[in-house]
Amino acid sequence: MKVTAENKFGKKSQVRLETEFRDGKAILSDVYFTAPFKVMQPFYLRPDHMQVMVLSASAGIMEGDDQEFFLHIKEDTCMDYLSQSYEKIHKMKKGMARRHTRIVVEPGAYLRYAPLPTIPFRDSAFENSLDIELKDKTSRLLFQEILTCGRAARGEAFAYRFYHNRVSVSREGDLIYFDNARYEPERFQMDGMGMYEGFTHLLNLVFFNIEKTESWIGEARSFLDEREDVEGGVTRIAGGDAAVRILGRNADTLLKISEQIQAIGNL
C-alpha cells in the first residue's frame, strides 16, 4: 500500500548498528542514525554482552513516517536490542506509516530483540516488516514482540484502521519461520473467536537456535496453565525451535511473564 502522506522528516528515517568483538569486548563498530532517532552508549552485562537502546525525539510514529532499521550482529558478540518506551502509533487522517527492519546474526553471535510493546491509537495504520537472517545454527536469536489493542482506557480498543506485521526468519538460507498478520478491526471481530477471544494484548516469544528441551516446554506450559489472567501455549515449530504465544489484558503483565518464561531456560 502506498503512503499517501508526506514524511515530515523529508527522507527515510534510518538506524544502522553493527557489532564487533575487539580486544576482549563487544563494541558498536558502526552506528548511523537520522532524525528522529538516537542511539545510547551501550550498557554492559559482561564484556561480550551489551544492551543497546534506541531513543526517539518524536512522540511516536506519525502519518507518513517511513523508517528503516539494520542490525548486524557479528561473530562472538551478544546484544540486547531495547527501546526507550512503548511504541505509540498516532492517529492518522488518511495515510499510513511503515517500518522495515533487517537483521543479520553471524555465527557464534546472540541477539535478544525485545522492544517494548506497541500501542496503535484510533485511526492509525501501520505496516511493519522484519527480515531476519541467521547465518548458521550457532546464530542465536530471542525474538519478542507485544501488540496491544490500543488505548483501551480511552475507549480505543481495536479502533485502529489496520496493523500489518510480517516477520520472516531464515537459517543458512532456508526459511524457518514466517508470520504474516494483518489486523483490520473493521473487517474482523478482533476480540472474537479465532482472534483475541476476549483478550486485548498479544505476546509472541520465539527462541531460535536456543536449545529448549521437552522438559523446558513442559515447565513453560505448566507455568502458563497455572495463571488465570492469560491464555497461552508453547510449541515446537518445524525447524525445531520453540515458540510461545500468549493472550492477556495488560502489557506490563505480559512483559513480566516473558521474563519469567525466559528465566526457566538458561540463555
Tab-separated table of C-alpha atoms in Angstrom:
chain	number	residue	atom	x	y	z
A	1	MET	CA	0.000	0.000	0.000
A	2	LYS	CA	1.350	3.402	-0.952
A	3	VAL	CA	1.982	6.014	1.757
A	4	THR	CA	-0.357	8.882	0.971
A	5	ALA	CA	1.112	11.410	3.411
A	6	GLU	CA	4.417	13.208	3.218
A	7	ASN	CA	7.222	12.080	5.503
A	8	LYS	CA	7.795	15.091	7.759
A	9	PHE	CA	11.499	14.236	8.042
A	10	GLY	CA	11.938	14.730	4.292
A	11	LYS	CA	13.533	11.328	3.792
A	12	LYS	CA	13.523	7.818	5.203
A	13	SER	CA	14.446	7.692	8.906
A	14	GLN	CA	17.232	5.183	9.448
A	15	VAL	CA	19.115	3.340	12.174
A	16	ARG	CA	22.102	1.098	11.399
A	17	LEU	CA	24.008	-0.791	14.082
A	18	GLU	CA	26.957	-3.153	13.665
A	19	THR	CA	28.718	-5.009	16.467
A	20	GLU	CA	32.251	-6.339	16.663
A	21	PHE	CA	34.345	-8.261	19.185
A	22	ARG	CA	37.564	-6.325	19.693
A	23	ASP	CA	40.239	-6.513	22.429
A	24	GLY	CA	38.118	-8.879	24.527
A	25	LYS	CA	34.992	-6.739	24.387
A	26	ALA	CA	31.855	-6.366	22.263
A	27	ILE	CA	31.545	-2.895	20.769
A	28	LEU	CA	29.367	-0.994	18.333
A	29	SER	CA	31.785	-0.780	15.423
A	30	ASP	CA	29.395	1.170	13.227
A	31	VAL	CA	26.491	3.417	14.257
A	32	TYR	CA	24.383	5.534	11.924
A	33	PHE	CA	21.042	7.224	12.579
A	34	THR	CA	18.890	10.045	11.235
A	35	ALA	CA	16.054	12.069	12.785
A	36	PRO	CA	14.172	11.381	14.972
A	37	PHE	CA	16.425	8.559	16.265
A	38	LYS	CA	19.477	8.474	18.508
A	39	VAL	CA	21.446	5.548	19.906
A	40	MET	CA	22.631	5.493	23.515
A	41	GLN	CA	26.051	4.306	24.595
A	42	PRO	CA	25.819	0.569	25.380
A	43	PHE	CA	25.359	-0.808	28.873
A	44	TYR	CA	27.359	-3.967	29.598
A	45	LEU	CA	26.120	-7.148	31.252
A	46	ARG	CA	29.560	-8.677	30.656
A	47	PRO	CA	32.411	-7.795	28.276
A	48	ASP	CA	30.916	-9.700	25.327
A	49	HIS	CA	27.261	-8.818	26.065
A	50	MET	CA	25.873	-5.301	25.739
A	51	GLN	CA	22.463	-3.673	25.881
A	52	VAL	CA	21.722	-1.073	23.223
A	53	MET	CA	18.761	1.297	23.417
A	54	VAL	CA	17.393	3.351	20.536
A	55	LEU	CA	15.889	6.718	21.527
A	56	SER	CA	13.402	8.803	19.552
A	57	ALA	CA	12.858	12.565	19.702
A	58	SER	CA	9.393	12.023	18.232
A	59	ALA	CA	6.255	11.424	20.289
A	60	GLY	CA	5.769	8.227	18.328
A	61	ILE	CA	5.021	7.004	14.823
A	62	MET	CA	3.185	9.613	12.758
A	63	GLU	CA	1.340	9.584	9.447
A	64	GLY	CA	3.813	9.393	6.576
A	65	ASP	CA	6.725	8.084	8.637
A	66	ASP	CA	8.978	5.768	6.650
A	67	GLN	CA	11.615	4.009	8.756
A	68	GLU	CA	14.424	1.571	8.064
A	69	PHE	CA	16.498	-0.367	10.617
A	70	PHE	CA	19.506	-2.614	10.040
A	71	LEU	CA	21.176	-4.646	12.804
A	72	HIS	CA	24.319	-6.654	12.053
A	73	ILE	CA	25.418	-8.816	14.982
A	74	LYS	CA	28.888	-10.104	14.204
A	75	GLU	CA	30.741	-13.185	15.433
A	76	ASP	CA	31.134	-13.792	19.170
A	77	THR	CA	29.128	-10.728	20.238
A	78	CYS	CA	25.913	-10.660	22.258
A	79	MET	CA	23.448	-7.777	22.176
A	80	ASP	CA	20.108	-6.908	23.729
A	81	TYR	CA	18.160	-4.559	21.452
A	82	LEU	CA	15.838	-2.413	23.584
A	83	SER	CA	13.528	0.543	23.002
A	84	GLN	CA	13.121	3.723	25.042
A	85	SER	CA	9.401	3.452	25.728
A	86	TYR	CA	6.177	1.905	24.495
A	87	GLU	CA	5.810	2.436	20.729
A	88	LYS	CA	2.869	4.795	20.122
A	89	ILE	CA	1.318	4.802	16.652
A	90	HIS	CA	-0.625	8.052	16.460
A	91	LYS	CA	-3.955	8.855	14.799
A	92	MET	CA	-3.734	9.350	11.037
A	93	LYS	CA	-6.106	11.234	8.744
A	94	LYS	CA	-5.954	9.010	5.667
A	95	GLY	CA	-2.395	7.816	5.191
A	96	MET	CA	-0.214	5.310	6.984
A	97	ALA	CA	3.304	4.722	8.294
A	98	ARG	CA	5.740	1.920	7.627
A	99	ARG	CA	8.912	0.398	9.021
A	100	HIS	CA	11.254	-2.220	7.633
A	101	THR	CA	13.864	-3.938	9.790
A	102	ARG	CA	16.638	-6.182	8.515
A	103	ILE	CA	18.700	-8.236	10.975
A	104	VAL	CA	21.756	-10.411	10.325
A	105	VAL	CA	23.142	-12.618	13.108
A	106	GLU	CA	26.557	-14.111	12.344
A	107	PRO	CA	27.903	-17.480	13.634
A	108	GLY	CA	28.559	-17.544	17.374
A	109	ALA	CA	26.548	-14.333	17.926
A	110	TYR	CA	23.421	-13.735	20.022
A	111	LEU	CA	20.661	-11.130	19.724
A	112	ARG	CA	17.842	-10.566	22.168
A	113	TYR	CA	15.364	-8.470	20.211
A	114	ALA	CA	12.967	-7.103	22.822
A	115	PRO	CA	11.461	-3.668	22.101
A	116	LEU	CA	8.686	-2.503	24.423
A	117	PRO	CA	5.005	-3.049	23.481
A	118	THR	CA	3.276	-1.288	20.588
A	119	ILE	CA	0.139	0.840	21.097
A	120	PRO	CA	-1.866	1.629	17.933
A	121	PHE	CA	-4.085	4.689	18.509
A	122	ARG	CA	-7.526	5.235	16.976
A	123	ASP	CA	-7.477	5.517	13.151
A	124	SER	CA	-3.782	4.613	12.897
A	125	ALA	CA	-2.432	2.461	10.083
A	126	PHE	CA	0.959	0.794	10.251
A	127	GLU	CA	2.884	-1.650	8.106
A	128	ASN	CA	5.787	-3.369	9.869
A	129	SER	CA	8.138	-5.943	8.322
A	130	LEU	CA	11.175	-7.762	9.696
A	131	ASP	CA	13.572	-9.888	7.658
A	132	ILE	CA	15.992	-11.820	9.855
A	133	GLU	CA	18.929	-13.880	8.610
A	134	LEU	CA	20.606	-16.404	10.896
A	135	LYS	CA	23.877	-17.444	9.273
A	136	ASP	CA	24.004	-20.909	10.846
A	137	LYS	CA	22.855	-22.965	13.824
A	138	THR	CA	25.166	-21.090	16.201
A	139	SER	CA	23.475	-17.764	15.373
A	140	ARG	CA	21.118	-17.340	18.329
A	141	LEU	CA	18.062	-15.101	18.453
A	142	LEU	CA	15.462	-14.452	21.116
A	143	PHE	CA	12.592	-12.609	19.405
A	144	GLN	CA	9.924	-10.822	21.462
A	145	GLU	CA	7.034	-8.607	20.393
A	146	ILE	CA	3.924	-7.385	22.209
A	147	LEU	CA	0.967	-5.758	20.460
A	148	THR	CA	-1.740	-4.027	22.490
A	149	CYS	CA	-5.304	-3.309	21.384
A	150	GLY	CA	-4.731	0.449	21.667
A	151	ARG	CA	-5.677	2.895	24.407
A	152	ALA	CA	-8.449	0.803	25.934
A	153	ALA	CA	-8.947	3.195	28.873
A	154	ARG	CA	-9.872	5.889	26.320
A	155	GLY	CA	-12.324	3.663	24.521
A	156	GLU	CA	-9.883	2.893	21.714
A	157	ALA	CA	-9.709	-0.890	21.951
A	158	PHE	CA	-9.157	-2.175	18.392
A	159	ALA	CA	-10.003	1.260	16.968
A	160	TYR	CA	-7.027	1.406	14.585
A	161	ARG	CA	-7.562	1.110	10.810
A	162	PHE	CA	-5.030	-1.652	10.307
A	163	TYR	CA	-1.850	-3.145	11.677
A	164	HIS	CA	0.119	-5.319	9.267
A	165	ASN	CA	3.033	-7.236	10.783
A	166	ARG	CA	5.268	-9.571	8.762
A	167	VAL	CA	8.180	-11.483	10.315
A	168	SER	CA	10.453	-13.700	8.203
A	169	VAL	CA	13.384	-15.687	9.645
A	170	SER	CA	15.850	-17.742	7.601
A	171	ARG	CA	18.685	-20.018	8.729
A	172	GLU	CA	21.518	-20.984	6.394
A	173	GLY	CA	19.410	-19.556	3.572
A	174	ASP	CA	16.291	-21.620	4.329
A	175	LEU	CA	13.061	-20.063	5.551
A	176	ILE	CA	12.285	-21.443	9.022
A	177	TYR	CA	9.658	-19.008	10.347
A	178	PHE	CA	7.086	-16.792	8.661
A	179	ASP	CA	4.340	-14.870	10.440
A	180	ASN	CA	2.142	-12.655	8.278
A	181	ALA	CA	-0.587	-10.999	10.364
A	182	ARG	CA	-2.920	-8.276	9.131
A	183	TYR	CA	-5.392	-6.941	11.667
A	184	GLU	CA	-8.256	-4.806	10.323
A	185	PRO	CA	-10.864	-4.207	13.045
A	186	GLU	CA	-13.465	-3.005	10.507
A	187	ARG	CA	-13.282	-6.375	8.734
A	188	PHE	CA	-12.625	-8.753	11.630
A	189	GLN	CA	-14.096	-9.044	15.113
A	190	MET	CA	-10.766	-8.658	16.868
A	191	ASP	CA	-11.972	-9.829	20.286
A	192	GLY	CA	-13.895	-12.768	18.808
A	193	MET	CA	-13.235	-16.444	18.230
A	194	GLY	CA	-10.032	-17.159	16.337
A	195	MET	CA	-8.648	-13.688	17.084
A	196	TYR	CA	-8.075	-12.271	20.588
A	197	GLU	CA	-11.026	-14.192	22.116
A	198	GLY	CA	-11.879	-11.623	24.784
A	199	PHE	CA	-8.286	-10.582	25.443
A	200	THR	CA	-6.639	-7.318	24.414
A	201	HIS	CA	-2.862	-7.947	24.274
A	202	LEU	CA	-0.699	-10.422	22.354
A	203	LEU	CA	2.826	-11.640	23.163
A	204	ASN	CA	4.994	-13.540	20.699
A	205	LEU	CA	8.221	-15.031	22.059
A	206	VAL	CA	10.395	-17.277	19.870
A	207	PHE	CA	13.735	-18.934	20.694
A	208	PHE	CA	15.844	-19.534	17.578
A	209	ASN	CA	18.906	-21.774	17.901
A	210	ILE	CA	18.477	-21.633	21.688
A	211	GLU	CA	18.122	-25.173	22.940
A	212	LYS	CA	14.773	-25.825	24.589
A	213	THR	CA	14.233	-29.397	25.757
A	214	GLU	CA	10.890	-31.155	26.038
A	215	SER	CA	11.274	-30.752	29.802
A	216	TRP	CA	11.547	-26.970	29.374
A	217	ILE	CA	8.466	-26.919	27.158
A	218	GLY	CA	6.565	-28.885	29.804
A	219	GLU	CA	7.624	-26.442	32.524
A	220	ALA	CA	6.616	-23.434	30.426
A	221	ARG	CA	3.216	-24.964	29.674
A	222	SER	CA	2.628	-25.740	33.344
A	223	PHE	CA	3.583	-22.188	34.258
A	224	LEU	CA	1.006	-20.787	31.828
A	225	ASP	CA	-1.690	-23.272	32.855
A	226	GLU	CA	-1.413	-22.084	36.467
A	227	ARG	CA	-2.213	-18.489	35.524
A	228	GLU	CA	-5.851	-17.413	35.288
A	229	ASP	CA	-5.214	-13.971	33.763
A	230	VAL	CA	-3.739	-15.163	30.457
A	231	GLU	CA	-4.181	-17.863	27.824
A	232	GLY	CA	-1.134	-19.191	26.055
A	233	GLY	CA	0.693	-22.070	24.533
A	234	VAL	CA	4.166	-23.353	23.780
A	235	THR	CA	5.021	-25.243	20.628
A	236	ARG	CA	7.991	-26.577	18.748
A	237	ILE	CA	7.960	-25.159	15.233
A	238	ALA	CA	9.061	-27.039	12.119
A	239	GLY	CA	12.734	-26.067	12.398
A	240	GLY	CA	12.944	-27.413	15.954
A	241	ASP	CA	12.831	-24.022	17.675
A	242	ALA	CA	10.412	-23.130	20.485
A	243	ALA	CA	7.640	-20.545	20.152
A	244	VAL	CA	5.396	-19.078	22.848
A	245	ARG	CA	2.207	-17.130	22.139
A	246	ILE	CA	0.164	-15.588	24.942
A	247	LEU	CA	-3.035	-13.531	25.091
A	248	GLY	CA	-3.528	-11.212	28.048
A	249	ARG	CA	-5.107	-7.962	29.194
A	250	ASN	CA	-2.121	-5.946	30.377
A	251	ALA	CA	1.201	-5.152	28.705
A	252	ASP	CA	3.200	-4.960	31.936
A	253	THR	CA	1.884	-8.393	32.930
A	254	LEU	CA	2.969	-9.876	29.607
A	255	LEU	CA	6.431	-8.314	29.960
A	256	LYS	CA	6.824	-9.939	33.388
A	257	ILE	CA	5.545	-13.286	32.104
A	258	SER	CA	8.028	-13.117	29.238
A	259	GLU	CA	10.875	-12.567	31.707
A	260	GLN	CA	9.676	-15.482	33.838
A	261	ILE	CA	9.455	-17.826	30.856
A	262	GLN	CA	12.935	-16.799	29.720
A	263	ALA	CA	14.223	-17.493	33.233
A	264	ILE	CA	13.018	-21.098	33.001
A	265	GLY	CA	15.779	-21.751	30.459
A	266	ASN	CA	19.465	-20.984	30.507
A	267	LEU	CA	20.103	-18.203	27.995
